Each structure stands twice: as structure tokens, then as C-alpha cells.
């Protein structure tokens, strides 16, 4: 699965290709966002079982999905993700996005 975060106010898209992506302002992060409203360790994005999961890491200015402040969330196609003051549109590539649990093959 490949996910692209498209900035709504211009700028470079963020490509999510790794299973775990740490987002923030420090060099420790996989995705550096040099914006003062973004915390040093702001949030983490995890790809698992066809889903993109988000967890806020106690950021000062918060993480929002479709305008609602969240600590944890599942990101769906076309959701609006806000990290500090930066806003992105979630775009899934190479598939239709999250897997419907009813469509998963069962394992015996």
C-alpha cells in the first residue's frame, strides 16, 4: 500500500511508503515538517492490514482528522489531515484504500 498526503496550501506531497512513519520537526523523524505549529515528535502513521492508522504523540497544537481533534484515528481516502496548522488530503495509491473487513480472506 502507498499513501500520499497532498498539501492543501501548496508544497511538496508526503509519500508514505514505510510501515511506520514518525512525523515532526526533529531529525529523528521520518517526515520533517518545518513549521512552528508542529511538535518535535508530533504523530506517527502506521500502515497495517490495508489500513492507515494515526496516533498523536501528545503534540501541543494537536492533530485533526476532518476538523476533529484526535489522539488516534483510521485515515480514510480523501480525509483531511491537519498536523499543527498544516493541512493535507489523504490519497491512497495502488488500490482503493482501506480494506473492508468483510472482504478479507479468512485464514484457517
Coordinates of C-alpha atoms in Angstrom, one line a residue:
X1 CA 0.0 0.0 0.0
X2 CA 1.2 3.5 -0.8
X3 CA -0.4 6.7 0.6
X4 CA 0.3 10.3 -0.5
X5 CA -0.6 13.3 1.8
X6 CA -1.4 16.2 -0.6
X7 CA -0.8 19.6 1.0
X8 CA -3.9 21.8 0.7
X9 CA -2.0 25.1 0.8
X10 CA 0.7 24.1 -1.6
X11 CA 4.1 22.5 -1.0
X12 CA 5.6 19.1 -1.5
X13 CA 3.4 15.9 -1.0
X14 CA 4.4 13.5 1.7
X15 CA 4.8 9.9 0.4
X16 CA 4.0 7.2 3.0
X17 CA 5.7 4.0 1.8
X18 CA 7.1 2.6 5.1
X19 CA 5.0 0.6 7.6
X20 CA 5.8 3.2 10.4
X21 CA 6.4 6.9 9.8
X22 CA 7.3 9.3 12.5
X23 CA 6.2 12.9 11.7
X24 CA 7.6 16.0 13.4
X25 CA 10.2 18.7 13.5
X26 CA 13.3 16.9 14.7
X27 CA 15.9 15.0 12.8
X28 CA 14.7 11.8 14.4
X29 CA 11.5 11.9 12.3
X30 CA 11.0 10.1 9.0
X31 CA 9.0 13.1 7.7
X32 CA 10.3 16.5 8.8
X33 CA 7.7 19.3 8.8
X34 CA 9.5 22.6 9.4
X35 CA 6.5 24.6 10.7
X36 CA 6.5 26.0 14.2
X37 CA 3.0 24.7 15.0
X38 CA 4.3 21.1 14.5
X39 CA 5.8 19.5 17.7
X40 CA 9.2 17.9 17.7
X41 CA 7.6 14.4 17.8
X42 CA 4.1 15.2 16.6
X43 CA 2.4 12.0 15.4
X44 CA 3.1 8.5 13.9
X45 CA 1.4 6.9 10.9
X46 CA 1.2 3.1 10.7
X47 CA 0.2 1.0 7.7
X48 CA -1.3 -2.3 8.9
X49 CA -3.6 -4.8 7.2
X50 CA -4.6 -2.4 4.5
X51 CA -5.3 0.5 6.9
X52 CA -3.5 3.7 7.6
X53 CA -3.6 4.4 11.4
X54 CA -2.7 7.7 13.1
X55 CA -1.6 8.3 16.6
X56 CA -0.9 11.8 18.0
X57 CA 2.2 11.8 20.3
X58 CA 0.9 14.4 22.8
X59 CA 1.5 17.3 20.4
X60 CA 0.9 20.8 21.7
X61 CA -1.2 22.0 18.7
X62 CA -2.9 18.7 18.0
X63 CA -3.7 16.5 15.1
X64 CA -7.1 16.7 13.4
X65 CA -9.0 14.5 11.0
X66 CA -11.8 16.1 9.1
X67 CA -11.7 19.0 11.6
X68 CA -12.0 16.9 14.8
X69 CA -9.0 16.8 17.2
X70 CA -8.0 13.2 17.6
X71 CA -5.4 11.1 19.6
X72 CA -6.0 8.0 17.4
X73 CA -7.8 7.6 14.1
X74 CA -8.0 5.5 11.0
X75 CA -7.4 7.6 7.9
X76 CA -9.8 7.0 5.0
X77 CA -9.4 8.1 1.4
X78 CA -10.0 11.9 0.9
X79 CA -9.9 12.6 4.6
X80 CA -8.4 15.9 5.6
X81 CA -5.5 15.5 8.0
X82 CA -4.2 18.5 9.9
X83 CA -0.8 18.4 11.7
X84 CA -0.4 21.6 13.7
X85 CA -1.5 24.2 11.1
X86 CA -0.6 22.2 8.1
X87 CA -3.5 20.6 6.2
X88 CA -3.3 17.5 3.9
X89 CA -5.7 15.4 1.8
X90 CA -5.2 11.6 2.2
X91 CA -4.8 9.9 -1.1
X92 CA -4.4 6.1 -1.5
X93 CA -2.4 4.8 -4.5
X94 CA -2.3 1.3 -6.0
X95 CA -5.6 0.3 -4.6
X96 CA -8.9 1.7 -3.4
X97 CA -7.7 2.4 0.1
X98 CA -8.5 0.6 3.3
X99 CA -9.7 -3.0 3.1
X100 CA -13.3 -3.7 4.1
X101 CA -13.0 -6.3 6.9
X102 CA -15.8 -8.3 5.3
X103 CA -13.7 -8.6 2.1
X104 CA -10.6 -10.0 3.9
X105 CA -9.9 -13.6 3.2
X106 CA -10.3 -15.8 6.3
X107 CA -7.4 -17.9 7.4
X108 CA -7.9 -21.4 8.9

